[in-house]
Structure formats: C-alpha cells, structure tokens
Amino acid sequence: MEMNFIGDPFFYVAAIPAMLIVGISKGGFAGSLGMIGVPLMTLVISPTQAAAIVLPILCTMDIMGLIAYRKTAHWRNLLCILPGAVIGIIIGAFSFSYLNDDYIRLLIGLIAVLFTLNHWLKLRPAKTDQGPSVSRGTFWGSLSGFTSFVAHAGGPPLQFYMLPQKINKTLFVGTSVWFFFVVNYVKLIPYTYLGQFSLENLSTSLVLAPLAPIGIWLGVKLHHLVPKELFYRIAYVLLFATGLKLLWDGRNGFLQIF
C-alpha cells in the first residue's frame, strides 16, 4: 500500500505526545486523561480527521488491554451499558453530516473543560451504593457512546455510571477495558461507511501505531516511578488549556446556533 501520511511536522508535535498519553492511560496510569488525544490533535487538524486517525490505534491498544483483563469484568454492568453505547454510536453516525468542524470543536472543548473542572472542584457522582441499572446504564452508556464516536471521549460518562457502585478497582478497570473494546470496534463500521478511513488517515495511523505499545509500557512503568499527583497536575492543565483553545476556535459554531 502506498504511504500517503500527513507530512506537516507541527502535526507530529501534537500527535506524538497525544498518542503517548493515550497509551499511558491505557497502561493504567492516567485514567480518563486518555481523552486528551483528540483535543490535542484537533489543534492542528480537523476534529473528524483526528478522530479517524486515532481510532485504529485505540483498537490496537484495546487488544493489548483485553489480553490482560480478558477474564475480568462486571458482566451484568456491561449488559446494562453496552446497548446504550450502541444507541449513542448510531446517533453520532446519523448526526455526523450535521456536525461541522466548529460544532465538533465546541463539543470536544466543552467536554475537556467540564472534565477538568469536575476534577479540580472535586465534583463527584452521589456517594450511594448503587448497583447495576438498565435505565441509568442506558442513559450514561448512550452518552458515552456518542461522545466516544465524536471525540473518543467516552470515559467521563462511563465513570459517572460506574463510580457510585464502588466496585473493586480491578473489576472497574476490567469492565472499562471490555466496554471500550466493544465500543471502539463497533465504531469501525460507521467510520468506514462515512468514508473516514482515507489513505492519508490510515497511513498516518500506521506511522503513529508504534507509539501504542510504547505508551502502554510507559503507563506501567510510570505507575511505579512518577508521583501521580505531578503527572495529573500537568495533564489537567494541558487538557483545560486545550479545551479553552477549542472553544475559542469553535466560537463560529456557537454564533451559528444563535
């Protein structure tokens, strides 16, 4: 296959750290901060192209994660949230043609800013011992599926559903791994149908793919070597600044709404 990848060096200034952070997150160090990947890349390319380039790499990372957690998941919760996630993906696919780049920048920027403020202000789901719920699972699952389709940012809605249950940490991670494994591979279908996997996008994904195992390896190592507090401070500031920049860049979409 002829290689026709993105040649702009500024793209890789954003894409390389973005993919490493995603890998570090998948390696169990940075939690939902893996969602920083698309916002960072959106600073130099369109949101739809950034999402298309990232998805094949996510699918590769998901296989690695599933090897480690193939037998670990809260299966009842998965039955509650996966149908909703598929609904969210379908909504995202059918609304794709109505979401121009400015709208998507606004959405990604808003998710990034709200996720950061949620962390800084210590906002959390209600601390009640809730169990699996079809109604709540469908709501949060569909929201996760939609935000995952648009910007691979399905982590926060999933957390708002799962955290109040206070399940075992390992079981929580395993359930997340299984959830996003299914979600990301389902997304391949509408992404292909919508023509997102151009030769340039796939070639660029292939160029960035070696960063997947490197990032995951770093995530495992950093877990033992680097204070999480320092990493989180830097990453959240970066995510917040990126979100504000995307909100500013997408302001024309806001003006079109009103």
XYZ file of N, CA, C and O in Angstrom, residues 44-221:
712
model
N -4.269 21.065 15.363
C -3.525 21.199 14.104
C -4.243 20.590 12.897
O -3.890 20.886 11.755
N -5.231 19.723 13.133
C -6.017 19.158 12.037
C -7.490 19.186 12.423
O -7.829 19.495 13.565
N -8.371 18.855 11.496
C -9.804 18.895 11.776
C -10.191 17.827 12.795
O -9.536 16.778 12.884
N -11.233 18.060 13.581
C -11.666 17.078 14.582
C -12.020 15.721 13.978
O -11.702 14.679 14.554
N -12.689 15.722 12.822
C -13.092 14.449 12.216
C -11.881 13.658 11.747
O -11.841 12.429 11.890
N -10.879 14.341 11.211
C -9.680 13.630 10.781
C -8.901 13.110 11.980
O -8.378 11.980 11.948
N -8.824 13.902 13.045
C -8.128 13.463 14.251
C -8.776 12.198 14.816
O -8.080 11.230 15.167
N -10.098 12.175 14.885
C -10.804 11.010 15.419
C -10.569 9.785 14.546
O -10.408 8.665 15.054
N -10.543 9.975 13.232
C -10.341 8.857 12.312
C -8.937 8.280 12.433
O -8.742 7.057 12.352
N -7.944 9.134 12.635
C -6.563 8.661 12.776
C -6.376 7.908 14.085
O -5.684 6.884 14.143
N -7.015 8.377 15.141
C -6.824 7.793 16.467
C -7.509 6.431 16.598
O -6.987 5.531 17.270
N -8.668 6.230 15.952
C -9.464 5.026 16.191
C -8.708 3.718 15.932
O -8.751 2.813 16.782
N -8.016 3.525 14.796
C -7.295 2.264 14.614
C -6.236 2.017 15.686
O -5.990 0.866 16.073
N -5.619 3.100 16.173
C -4.606 2.949 17.222
C -5.274 2.537 18.529
O -4.758 1.689 19.271
N -6.436 3.115 18.828
C -7.187 2.711 20.012
C -7.551 1.236 19.954
O -7.483 0.523 20.960
N -7.960 0.776 18.775
C -8.343 -0.629 18.615
C -7.154 -1.552 18.889
O -7.317 -2.628 19.474
N -5.964 -1.118 18.470
C -4.757 -1.890 18.757
C -4.487 -1.933 20.255
O -4.181 -2.992 20.825
N -4.618 -0.784 20.912
C -4.414 -0.723 22.359
C -5.447 -1.564 23.103
O -5.139 -2.189 24.124
N -6.681 -1.581 22.589
C -7.742 -2.340 23.253
C -7.434 -3.831 23.276
O -7.752 -4.529 24.245
N -6.838 -4.336 22.196
C -6.463 -5.754 22.165
C -5.440 -6.048 23.253
O -5.529 -7.055 23.961
N -4.459 -5.148 23.400
C -3.443 -5.329 24.438
C -4.081 -5.314 25.820
O -3.732 -6.114 26.698
N -5.038 -4.393 26.027
C -5.710 -4.327 27.311
C -6.553 -5.558 27.584
O -6.613 -6.052 28.717
N -7.188 -6.069 26.543
C -8.062 -7.225 26.711
C -7.268 -8.481 27.066
O -7.777 -9.362 27.763
N -6.033 -8.569 26.590
C -5.183 -9.706 26.941
C -4.988 -9.759 28.455
O -5.009 -10.828 29.067
N -4.823 -8.590 29.054
C -4.588 -8.524 30.498
C -5.867 -8.711 31.305
O -5.829 -9.254 32.415
N -7.016 -8.261 30.756
C -8.263 -8.268 31.530
C -9.351 -9.135 30.886
O -10.530 -8.894 31.119
N -8.934 -10.122 30.109
C -9.910 -10.921 29.354
C -10.895 -11.670 30.254
O -12.013 -11.973 29.839
N -10.512 -11.956 31.476
C -11.387 -12.702 32.378
C -11.963 -11.832 33.489
O -12.631 -12.331 34.389
N -11.703 -10.516 33.400
C -12.107 -9.621 34.482
C -13.074 -8.560 33.986
O -12.701 -7.699 33.181
N -14.308 -8.621 34.432
C -15.307 -7.611 34.081
C -16.554 -7.835 34.918
O -16.817 -8.945 35.381
N -17.311 -6.771 35.116
C -18.612 -6.875 35.780
C -19.632 -7.084 34.660
O -20.140 -6.131 34.077
N -19.903 -8.337 34.371
C -20.684 -8.692 33.184
C -22.092 -8.121 33.224
O -22.637 -7.726 32.189
N -22.695 -8.056 34.400
C -24.059 -7.510 34.489
C -24.063 -6.026 34.118
O -24.980 -5.545 33.438
N -23.039 -5.298 34.564
C -22.942 -3.887 34.196
C -22.754 -3.730 32.691
O -23.321 -2.812 32.088
N -21.952 -4.566 32.099
C -21.749 -4.488 30.653
C -23.065 -4.687 29.905
O -23.327 -4.011 28.900
N -23.896 -5.597 30.391
C -25.200 -5.812 29.763
C -26.094 -4.587 29.901
O -26.970 -4.350 29.057
N -25.863 -3.795 30.950
C -26.678 -2.593 31.165
C -26.216 -1.415 30.306
O -27.036 -0.593 29.893
N -24.913 -1.314 30.054
C -24.394 -0.107 29.399
C -24.075 -0.281 27.911
O -24.134 0.698 27.155
N -23.774 -1.493 27.467
C -23.390 -1.656 26.068
C -24.530 -1.378 25.078
O -24.289 -0.749 24.038
N -25.774 -1.802 25.350
C -26.849 -1.450 24.407
C -27.007 0.059 24.250
O -27.187 0.561 23.136
N -26.919 0.794 25.354
C -26.995 2.246 25.283
C -25.838 2.825 24.492
O -26.009 3.796 23.732
N -24.656 2.246 24.654
C -23.486 2.733 23.919
C -23.684 2.594 22.417
O -23.330 3.489 21.639
N -24.250 1.482 22.000
C -24.522 1.272 20.575
C -25.524 2.310 20.072
O -25.378 2.850 18.969
N -26.536 2.616 20.894
C -27.509 3.655 20.531
C -26.803 4.992 20.353
O -27.051 5.730 19.393
N -25.895 5.333 21.279
C -25.152 6.584 21.185
C -24.289 6.651 19.937
O -24.184 7.702 19.297
N -23.678 5.528 19.581
C -22.859 5.476 18.366
C -23.729 5.700 17.131
O -23.348 6.430 16.199
N -24.903 5.086 17.114
C -25.814 5.251 15.981
C -26.261 6.706 15.854
O -26.309 7.268 14.754
N -26.580 7.328 17.001
C -26.969 8.747 16.983
C -25.819 9.591 16.442
O -26.017 10.495 15.620
N -24.607 9.299 16.881
C -23.445 10.023 16.396
C -23.251 9.864 14.899
O -22.933 10.836 14.194
N -23.470 8.648 14.404
C -23.292 8.390 12.971
C -24.330 9.137 12.135
O -23.998 9.733 11.101
N -25.589 9.135 12.586
C -26.642 9.795 11.813
C -26.586 11.316 11.917
O -27.090 12.021 11.043
N -25.988 11.832 12.991
C -25.873 13.287 13.134
C -24.559 13.812 12.571
O -24.317 15.020 12.567
N -23.710 12.910 12.092
C -22.367 13.278 11.634
C -22.402 14.363 10.561
O -21.629 15.325 10.606
N -23.310 14.222 9.596
C -23.349 15.173 8.478
C -23.830 16.556 8.917
O -23.646 17.541 8.201
N -24.464 16.649 10.102
C -24.964 17.929 10.582
C -23.966 18.627 11.518
O -24.171 19.779 11.898
N -22.903 17.910 11.886
C -21.922 18.462 12.817
C -20.689 18.916 12.036
O -19.846 18.111 11.676
N -20.597 20.227 11.768
C -19.402 20.708 11.084
C -18.243 20.795 12.077
O -18.401 20.557 13.280
N -17.064 21.149 11.574
C -15.874 21.147 12.415
C -15.994 22.083 13.614
O -15.508 21.781 14.710
N -16.663 23.233 13.441
C -16.808 24.169 14.555
C -17.692 23.594 15.657
O -17.404 23.755 16.850
N -18.770 22.912 15.280
C -19.631 22.282 16.274
C -18.850 21.231 17.060
O -18.977 21.118 18.288
N -18.062 20.436 16.337
C -17.306 19.370 16.986
C -16.231 19.950 17.894
O -15.978 19.438 18.985
N -15.589 21.036 17.459
C -14.603 21.697 18.325
C -15.266 22.179 19.612
O -14.702 22.057 20.711
N -16.470 22.758 19.485
C -17.202 23.207 20.667
C -17.495 22.042 21.604
O -17.314 22.147 22.829
N -17.937 20.930 21.048
C -18.288 19.767 21.863
C -17.057 19.198 22.561
O -17.079 18.943 23.773
N -15.978 19.026 21.812
C -14.748 18.478 22.398
C -14.194 19.436 23.449
O -13.773 19.016 24.529
N -14.190 20.739 23.130
C -13.699 21.728 24.087
C -14.521 21.747 25.358
O -13.980 21.830 26.465
N -15.850 21.639 25.214
C -16.735 21.637 26.374
C -16.491 20.407 27.245
O -16.432 20.504 28.476
N -16.333 19.250 26.618
C -16.056 18.017 27.366
C -14.744 18.159 28.135
O -14.653 17.812 29.313
N -13.719 18.680 27.463
C -12.405 18.825 28.090
C -12.461 19.777 29.283
O -11.914 19.490 30.360
N -13.131 20.916 29.115
C -13.213 21.910 30.187
C -14.037 21.383 31.364
O -13.621 21.496 32.525
N -15.196 20.790 31.087
C -16.048 20.287 32.162
C -15.386 19.131 32.900
O -15.489 19.019 34.127
N -14.687 18.262 32.165
C -13.997 17.141 32.797
C -12.907 17.651 33.737
O -12.736 17.141 34.852
N -12.181 18.692 33.302
C -11.127 19.260 34.138
C -11.718 19.951 35.366
O -11.218 19.784 36.490
N -12.770 20.744 35.175
C -13.406 21.431 36.306
C -13.977 20.430 37.301
O -13.925 20.647 38.522
N -14.521 19.328 36.788
C -15.042 18.280 37.661
C -13.946 17.750 38.578
O -14.166 17.483 39.758
N -12.735 17.619 38.015
C -11.606 17.138 38.822
C -11.153 18.196 39.822
O -10.963 17.901 41.007
N -10.983 19.429 39.361
C -10.474 20.490 40.225
C -11.443 20.856 41.339
O -11.034 21.149 42.457
N -12.735 20.856 41.041
C -13.733 21.252 42.028
C -14.229 20.077 42.866
O -15.111 20.233 43.708
N -13.668 18.903 42.587
C -13.997 17.695 43.345
C -15.476 17.340 43.265
O -16.083 16.891 44.237
N -16.065 17.584 42.062
C -17.453 17.174 41.862
C -17.468 15.686 41.587
O -16.691 15.181 40.798
N -18.338 14.979 42.203
C -18.390 13.527 42.060
C -19.839 13.070 41.987
O -20.739 13.746 42.478
N -20.068 11.890 41.416
C -21.421 11.330 41.479
C -21.830 11.114 42.934
O -20.996 11.011 43.820
N -23.112 11.069 43.164
C -23.612 10.862 44.524
C -23.014 9.603 45.137
O -22.965 8.558 44.503
N -22.583 9.717 46.393
C -21.918 8.583 47.042
C -22.951 7.661 47.661
O -23.148 7.613 48.873
N -23.619 6.944 46.823
C -24.580 5.958 47.283
C -24.191 4.608 46.719
O -23.572 4.518 45.667
N -24.519 3.574 47.436
C -24.160 2.234 46.997
C -25.157 1.743 45.945
O -25.988 0.867 46.196
N -25.091 2.341 44.778
C -25.979 1.940 43.701
C -25.453 0.666 43.050
O -24.254 0.406 43.039
N -26.370 -0.104 42.509
C -25.975 -1.296 41.787
C -26.211 -1.108 40.300
O -26.581 -0.021 39.848
N -25.994 -2.141 39.511
C -26.251 -2.064 38.067
C -27.696 -1.668 37.807
O -28.611 -2.097 38.510
N -27.905 -0.824 36.804
C -29.245 -0.339 36.479
C -29.393 -0.224 34.972
O -28.553 0.403 34.317
N -30.449 -0.808 34.434
C -30.689 -0.739 32.996
C -30.987 0.695 32.569
O -30.475 1.181 31.561
N -31.805 1.417 33.361
C -32.171 2.787 32.985
C -30.969 3.719 33.034
O -30.694 4.457 32.077
N -30.234 3.700 34.175
C -29.052 4.551 34.272
C -27.973 4.100 33.288
O -27.274 4.926 32.689
N -27.839 2.797 33.137
C -26.831 2.269 32.215
C -27.111 2.666 30.779
O -26.194 2.990 30.022
N -28.386 2.669 30.398
C -28.745 3.070 29.035
C -28.462 4.550 28.809
O -27.930 4.941 27.759
N -28.797 5.379 29.816
C -28.563 6.825 29.680
C -27.078 7.142 29.565
O -26.624 7.774 28.608
N -26.303 6.709 30.582
C -24.882 7.022 30.583
C -24.138 6.273 29.481
O -23.167 6.791 28.912
N -24.595 5.071 29.162
C -23.969 4.315 28.075
C -24.161 4.991 26.734
O -23.234 5.068 25.917
N -25.384 5.511 26.489
C -25.635 6.198 25.220
C -24.832 7.485 25.122
O -24.300 7.831 24.062
N -24.709 8.214 26.252
C -23.905 9.436 26.259
C -22.439 9.109 26.021
O -21.737 9.808 25.274
N -21.979 8.024 26.633
C -20.596 7.593 26.431
C -20.367 7.170 24.990
O -19.329 7.500 24.393
N -21.332 6.456 24.412
C -21.196 6.031 23.026
C -21.144 7.200 22.074
O -20.347 7.216 21.119
N -21.968 8.218 22.324
C -21.991 9.387 21.452
C -20.695 10.180 21.545
O -20.086 10.529 20.525
N -20.260 10.509 22.783
C -19.024 11.285 22.934
C -17.808 10.485 22.479
O -16.833 11.057 21.991
N -17.888 9.172 22.608
C -16.805 8.329 22.115
C -16.763 8.342 20.595
O -15.694 8.392 19.991
N -17.931 8.332 19.962
C -17.975 8.376 18.497
C -17.401 9.680 17.970
O -16.614 9.691 17.023
N -17.783 10.797 18.604
C -17.377 12.107 18.113
C -15.912 12.410 18.417
O -15.189 12.933 17.572
N -15.464 12.069 19.635
C -14.132 12.524 20.063
C -13.357 11.494 20.870
O -12.356 11.835 21.487
N -13.807 10.220 20.873
C -13.156 9.196 21.690
C -13.052 9.660 23.135
O -12.024 9.476 23.789
N -14.115 10.295 23.627
C -14.134 10.850 24.984
C -15.277 10.237 25.782
O -16.056 10.946 26.427
N -15.380 8.925 25.738
C -16.490 8.264 26.423
C -16.212 7.927 27.871
O -17.087 7.396 28.563
N -15.013 8.242 28.372
C -14.648 7.882 29.733
C -15.460 8.558 30.822
O -15.974 7.878 31.721
N -15.608 9.896 30.791
C -16.356 10.568 31.876
C -17.785 10.060 32.072
O -18.178 9.779 33.211
N -18.615 9.906 31.024
C -19.967 9.369 31.263
C -19.947 7.964 31.871
O -20.774 7.642 32.734
N -18.992 7.137 31.426
C -18.892 5.790 31.993
C -18.554 5.860 33.474
O -19.111 5.106 34.283
N -17.655 6.776 33.848
C -17.295 6.925 35.253
C -18.481 7.371 36.098
O -18.650 6.912 37.233
N -19.305 8.272 35.557
C -20.456 8.752 36.319
C -21.462 7.624 36.568
O -22.221 7.674 37.541
N -21.462 6.624 35.711
C -22.332 5.475 35.944
C -21.689 4.477 36.911
O -22.360 3.956 37.811
N -20.382 4.236 36.748
C -19.721 3.157 37.476
C -19.278 3.551 38.885
O -19.376 2.746 39.818
N -18.773 4.772 39.065
C -18.166 5.140 40.346
C -19.099 5.012 41.551
O -18.658 4.578 42.619
N -20.389 5.407 41.439
C -21.257 5.284 42.617
C -21.427 3.846 43.104
O -21.851 3.629 44.242
N -21.091 2.872 42.272
C -21.270 1.477 42.661
C -20.156 0.976 43.577
O -20.297 -0.069 44.218
N -19.040 1.718 43.604
C -17.926 1.380 44.492
C -17.464 -0.064 44.327
O -17.196 -0.765 45.312
N -17.371 -0.505 43.087
C -16.924 -1.872 42.858
C -15.410 -1.954 42.977
O -14.710 -0.938 42.970
N -14.903 -3.165 43.089
C -13.470 -3.400 43.191
C -12.712 -2.696 42.068
O -13.156 -2.670 40.927
N -11.541 -2.104 42.401
C -10.768 -1.316 41.438
C -10.409 -2.123 40.199
O -10.551 -1.646 39.063
N -9.928 -3.343 40.402
C -9.535 -4.188 39.269
C -10.748 -4.530 38.412
O -10.669 -4.535 37.172
N -11.874 -4.782 39.065
C -13.104 -5.087 38.331
C -13.570 -3.867 37.540
O -14.060 -3.990 36.410
N -13.384 -2.684 38.108
C -13.735 -1.441 37.427
C -12.903 -1.282 36.154
O -13.429 -0.971 35.074
N -11.590 -1.472 36.275
C -10.708 -1.326 35.117
C -11.034 -2.374 34.054
O -11.118 -2.066 32.863
N -11.245 -3.611 34.478
C -11.571 -4.677 33.526
C -12.865 -4.409 32.785
O -12.960 -4.651 31.574
N -13.872 -3.903 33.501
C -15.149 -3.568 32.865
C -14.956 -2.447 31.842
O -15.525 -2.492 30.742
N -14.146 -1.444 32.179
C -13.858 -0.345 31.247
C -13.143 -0.853 30.010
O -13.441 -0.424 28.889
N -12.186 -1.758 30.204
C -11.436 -2.315 29.067
C -12.377 -3.039 28.119
O -12.340 -2.832 26.899
N -13.242 -3.885 28.667
C -14.203 -4.618 27.828
C -15.176 -3.659 27.138
O -15.503 -3.825 25.959
N -15.645 -2.653 27.875
C -16.605 -1.694 27.329
C -16.024 -0.986 26.112
O -16.643 -0.937 25.040
N -14.825 -0.440 26.248
C -14.257 0.335 25.144
C -13.714 -0.565 24.030
O -13.621 -0.115 22.885
N -13.389 -1.794 24.350
C -13.040 -2.739 23.290
C -14.232 -2.917 22.351
O -14.105 -2.807 21.124
N -15.405 -3.172 22.921
C -16.609 -3.348 22.110
C -16.974 -2.044 21.399
O -17.243 -2.030 20.184
N -16.981 -0.936 22.139
C -17.381 0.361 21.575
C -16.487 0.750 20.402
O -16.968 1.146 19.331
N -15.183 0.654 20.579
C -14.265 1.082 19.524
C -14.361 0.215 18.273
O -14.262 0.727 17.151
N -14.568 -1.078 18.448
C -14.688 -1.939 17.271
C -16.035 -1.762 16.576
O -16.113 -1.878 15.355
N -17.079 -1.444 17.336
C -18.367 -1.122 16.706
C -18.240 0.168 15.901
O -18.803 0.292 14.802
N -17.475 1.135 16.423
C -17.302 2.414 15.729
C -16.621 2.258 14.374
O -16.770 3.115 13.494
N -15.872 1.190 14.186
C -15.211 0.973 12.899
C -16.225 0.896 11.758
O -15.929 1.323 10.628
N -17.420 0.390 12.043
C -18.435 0.212 10.998
C -18.917 1.560 10.466
O -18.804 1.835 9.268
N -19.450 2.461 11.326
C -19.890 3.760 10.784
C -18.736 4.624 10.281
O -18.910 5.377 9.318
N -17.574 4.535 10.903
C -16.423 5.304 10.418
C -16.075 4.895 8.991
O -15.766 5.747 8.143
N -16.137 3.596 8.715
C -15.859 3.114 7.366
C -16.951 3.572 6.405
O -16.670 4.052 5.298
N -18.203 3.432 6.819
C -19.341 3.820 5.971
C -19.297 5.308 5.643
O -19.656 5.718 4.534
N -18.846 6.129 6.606
C -18.806 7.578 6.413
C -17.551 8.044 5.674
O -17.350 9.235 5.467
N -16.701 7.101 5.276
C -15.516 7.436 4.492
C -14.401 8.095 5.290
O -13.589 8.841 4.731
N -14.342 7.803 6.575
C -13.340 8.432 7.429
C -11.943 7.828 7.268
O -10.946 8.462 7.614
N -11.885 6.603 6.774
C -10.590 5.923 6.669
C -9.985 6.113 5.283
O -9.878 5.179 4.479
N -9.595 7.346 5.009
C -8.912 7.646 3.745
C -7.501 7.070 3.787
O -6.997 6.673 4.851
N -6.847 7.038 2.636
C -5.476 6.526 2.574
C -4.552 7.351 3.469
O -3.702 6.802 4.168
N -4.746 8.672 3.471
C -3.904 9.530 4.302
C -4.115 9.242 5.780
O -3.151 9.147 6.549
N -5.366 9.088 6.190
C -5.656 8.829 7.597
C -5.098 7.483 8.051
O -4.481 7.376 9.120
N -5.316 6.438 7.246
C -4.824 5.106 7.608
C -3.303 5.060 7.617
O -2.690 4.412 8.480
N -2.675 5.729 6.651
C -1.209 5.756 6.610
C -0.642 6.474 7.828
O 0.360 6.046 8.413
N -1.297 7.564 8.226
C -0.846 8.299 9.406
C -1.039 7.465 10.673
O -0.190 7.475 11.577
N -2.153 6.724 10.735
C -2.378 5.813 11.869
C -1.261 4.788 11.953
O -0.773 4.461 13.041
N -0.846 4.271 10.797
C 0.216 3.266 10.753
C 1.541 3.849 11.235
O 2.300 3.185 11.946
N 1.814 5.101 10.869
C 3.045 5.765 11.311
C 3.051 5.936 12.827
O 4.079 5.756 13.495
N 1.885 6.267 13.397
C 1.783 6.517 14.833
C 1.599 5.233 15.652
O 1.766 5.261 16.883
N 1.254 4.134 15.004
C 0.929 2.885 15.707
C 2.017 2.401 16.662
O 1.706 1.877 17.740
N 3.325 2.505 16.314
C 4.356 2.044 17.267
C 4.307 2.737 18.620
O 4.851 2.230 19.601
N 3.662 3.898 18.675
C 3.548 4.610 19.949
C 2.597 3.905 20.909
O 2.647 4.155 22.124
N 1.733 3.030 20.383
C 0.753 2.339 21.239
C 1.427 1.471 22.292
O 1.200 1.672 23.500
N 2.268 0.492 21.896
C 2.917 -0.330 22.935
C 3.886 0.471 23.795
O 4.042 0.187 24.985
N 4.540 1.503 23.200
C 5.458 2.337 23.978
C 4.686 3.071 25.076
O 5.117 3.119 26.239
N 3.532 3.653 24.703
C 2.727 4.369 25.680
C 2.218 3.468 26.786
O 2.250 3.832 27.965
N 1.752 2.282 26.414
C 1.252 1.329 27.417
C 2.383 0.911 28.350
O 2.208 0.832 29.576
N 3.561 0.646 27.791
C 4.724 0.284 28.609
C 5.076 1.414 29.564
O 5.359 1.183 30.744
N 5.051 2.658 29.059
C 5.324 3.813 29.909
C 4.297 3.927 31.036
O 4.638 4.282 32.170
N 3.033 3.632 30.703
C 1.989 3.694 31.720
C 2.258 2.742 32.868
O 2.085 3.085 34.041
N 2.703 1.538 32.537
C 3.023 0.542 33.562
C 4.220 1.006 34.395
O 4.219 0.911 35.628
N 5.250 1.536 33.712
C 6.459 1.983 34.415
C 6.196 3.223 35.273
O 6.644 3.308 36.424
